[in-house]
């Protein structure tokens, strides 16, 4: 399978009626993991952040496998494998955020709105992309 052209946006996937609600699922996963933790709160947060690094590495491995970049192994993954690994990265990041704060949904929503406003020039911000509304230059996401 050839690599998707990064300049061409992927078509929107049809929504799945069986897709679970995002934040209740994140909370349920956090609750389940918290009920099985073997370490204190600080160590648990650190380990969840390390888990995020592991998942990013698995996504990178899938890209290398999908593009056949390892001549010893050849093509070992599909782009669907990459999609799945990216989903694991997102889920792990959201659970790590929930571990850091019980207000993860609100924190993420505010941050997403700031990134949207400074990147797309929408919302209540100036839309110029020159500051974050506090006079500081914009940060990249």
Tab-separated table of C-alpha atoms in Angstrom:
chain	number	residue	atom	x	y	z
A	1	UNK	CA	0.000	0.000	0.000
A	2	UNK	CA	1.325	3.436	-0.843
A	3	UNK	CA	1.658	6.175	1.719
A	4	UNK	CA	-1.184	8.689	1.864
A	5	UNK	CA	-0.352	12.118	0.454
A	6	UNK	CA	0.029	14.399	3.512
A	7	UNK	CA	-1.062	17.395	1.439
A	8	UNK	CA	-4.425	15.784	0.710
A	9	UNK	CA	-6.771	15.662	3.703
A	10	UNK	CA	-8.266	12.263	4.343
A	11	UNK	CA	-11.994	12.015	3.704
A	12	UNK	CA	-14.080	12.279	6.839
A	13	UNK	CA	-14.940	8.884	8.208
A	14	UNK	CA	-18.624	8.222	8.718
A	15	UNK	CA	-19.554	8.378	12.375
A	16	UNK	CA	-20.108	5.037	13.969
A	17	UNK	CA	-23.336	4.609	15.914
A	18	UNK	CA	-21.453	2.209	18.180
A	19	UNK	CA	-18.672	4.701	19.023
A	20	UNK	CA	-18.614	5.287	22.786
A	21	UNK	CA	-18.853	8.785	24.224
A	22	UNK	CA	-15.314	10.143	24.591
A	23	UNK	CA	-15.106	11.614	28.085
A	24	UNK	CA	-17.253	9.038	29.915
A	25	UNK	CA	-15.027	6.368	28.340
A	26	UNK	CA	-11.848	8.204	29.378
A	27	UNK	CA	-13.235	8.439	32.929
A	28	UNK	CA	-14.147	4.743	32.917
A	29	UNK	CA	-10.659	3.768	31.713
A	30	UNK	CA	-9.079	6.038	34.330
A	31	UNK	CA	-11.272	4.521	37.066
A	32	UNK	CA	-10.396	0.989	35.956
A	33	UNK	CA	-6.662	1.740	35.824
A	34	UNK	CA	-6.772	3.630	39.129
A	35	UNK	CA	-8.411	0.610	40.763
A	36	UNK	CA	-5.469	-1.544	39.682
A	37	UNK	CA	-2.589	0.800	40.359
A	38	UNK	CA	0.384	-0.549	42.271
A	39	UNK	CA	2.013	2.809	43.040
A	40	UNK	CA	1.194	6.132	44.645
A	41	UNK	CA	-0.394	9.034	42.793
A	42	UNK	CA	2.863	10.708	41.745
A	43	UNK	CA	4.424	7.490	40.456
A	44	UNK	CA	1.193	6.566	38.684
A	45	UNK	CA	1.192	9.883	36.804
A	46	UNK	CA	4.838	9.444	35.827
A	47	UNK	CA	4.201	5.892	34.627
A	48	UNK	CA	1.190	7.009	32.579
A	49	UNK	CA	3.354	9.650	30.914
A	50	UNK	CA	5.976	6.990	30.185
A	51	UNK	CA	3.213	4.830	28.716
A	52	UNK	CA	2.449	7.707	26.351
A	53	UNK	CA	6.056	7.613	25.117
A	54	UNK	CA	5.738	3.881	24.576
A	55	UNK	CA	2.593	4.353	22.488
A	56	UNK	CA	4.241	7.080	20.371
A	57	UNK	CA	7.100	4.660	19.727
A	58	UNK	CA	4.621	2.014	18.591
A	59	UNK	CA	3.071	4.530	16.178
A	60	UNK	CA	6.530	5.308	14.787
A	61	UNK	CA	7.252	1.601	14.440
A	62	UNK	CA	3.993	1.143	12.520
A	63	UNK	CA	4.893	3.992	10.120
A	64	UNK	CA	8.321	2.456	9.515
A	65	UNK	CA	6.652	-0.905	8.939
A	66	UNK	CA	3.981	0.522	6.646
A	67	UNK	CA	6.579	2.263	4.496
A	68	UNK	CA	8.978	-0.704	4.432
A	69	UNK	CA	11.847	1.450	5.699
A	70	UNK	CA	13.626	-1.447	7.393
A	71	UNK	CA	15.190	-3.457	4.558
A	72	UNK	CA	15.719	-6.417	6.858
A	73	UNK	CA	12.021	-6.649	7.706
A	74	UNK	CA	10.298	-5.131	4.684
A	75	UNK	CA	6.668	-4.040	4.909
A	76	UNK	CA	5.360	-5.267	8.252
A	77	UNK	CA	2.422	-2.947	8.966
A	78	UNK	CA	-0.521	-1.351	7.189
A	79	UNK	CA	-1.781	2.217	7.348
A	80	UNK	CA	-4.696	0.829	9.370
A	81	UNK	CA	-2.087	-0.292	11.923
A	82	UNK	CA	-0.810	3.294	12.008
A	83	UNK	CA	-4.371	4.554	12.553
A	84	UNK	CA	-4.833	2.143	15.460
A	85	UNK	CA	-1.530	3.152	17.034
A	86	UNK	CA	-2.397	6.844	16.739
A	87	UNK	CA	-5.710	6.120	18.444
A	88	UNK	CA	-3.769	4.411	21.257
A	89	UNK	CA	-1.606	7.545	21.577
A	90	UNK	CA	-4.690	9.767	21.882
A	91	UNK	CA	-6.411	7.485	24.412
A	92	UNK	CA	-3.255	7.186	26.506
A	93	UNK	CA	-2.750	10.964	26.445
A	94	UNK	CA	-6.349	11.623	27.506
A	95	UNK	CA	-6.099	9.110	30.355
A	96	UNK	CA	-2.804	10.711	31.442
A	97	UNK	CA	-4.489	14.137	31.397
A	98	UNK	CA	-7.368	12.690	33.459
A	99	UNK	CA	-4.772	11.325	35.902
A	100	UNK	CA	-3.334	14.820	36.239
A	101	UNK	CA	-6.684	16.561	36.735
A	102	UNK	CA	-10.294	15.520	37.314
A	103	UNK	CA	-11.230	18.483	35.057
A	104	UNK	CA	-9.554	16.913	31.991
A	105	UNK	CA	-12.518	17.550	29.692
A	106	UNK	CA	-12.632	21.257	30.592
A	107	UNK	CA	-8.843	21.665	30.452
A	108	UNK	CA	-8.668	19.963	27.059
A	109	UNK	CA	-11.640	21.910	25.711
A	110	UNK	CA	-10.106	25.256	26.699
A	111	UNK	CA	-6.757	24.307	25.206
A	112	UNK	CA	-8.324	23.029	21.982
A	113	UNK	CA	-10.246	26.314	21.640
A	114	UNK	CA	-7.021	28.317	22.093
A	115	UNK	CA	-5.215	26.234	19.464
A	116	UNK	CA	-8.184	26.573	17.102
A	117	UNK	CA	-8.384	30.333	17.598
A	118	UNK	CA	-4.704	31.019	17.065
A	119	UNK	CA	-4.344	28.551	14.202
A	120	UNK	CA	-7.577	29.122	12.303
A	121	UNK	CA	-8.352	32.663	13.390
A	122	UNK	CA	-11.788	31.761	14.736
A	123	UNK	CA	-13.586	32.250	17.999
A	124	UNK	CA	-13.214	35.240	20.312
A	125	UNK	CA	-9.484	35.780	19.766
A	126	UNK	CA	-8.061	38.386	17.433
A	127	UNK	CA	-7.584	35.795	14.713
A	128	UNK	CA	-4.295	37.335	13.628
A	129	UNK	CA	-2.138	34.578	15.041
A	130	UNK	CA	0.303	37.177	16.383
A	131	UNK	CA	-0.398	36.759	20.103
A	132	UNK	CA	-2.152	34.456	22.553
A	133	UNK	CA	-4.398	37.287	23.761
A	134	UNK	CA	-1.928	38.006	26.556
A	135	UNK	CA	0.650	39.759	24.372
A	136	UNK	CA	2.865	36.676	24.164
A	137	UNK	CA	3.704	35.179	20.775
A	138	UNK	CA	1.656	32.101	19.850
A	139	UNK	CA	2.943	28.670	20.771
A	140	UNK	CA	2.649	25.746	18.427
A	141	UNK	CA	0.390	22.903	19.562
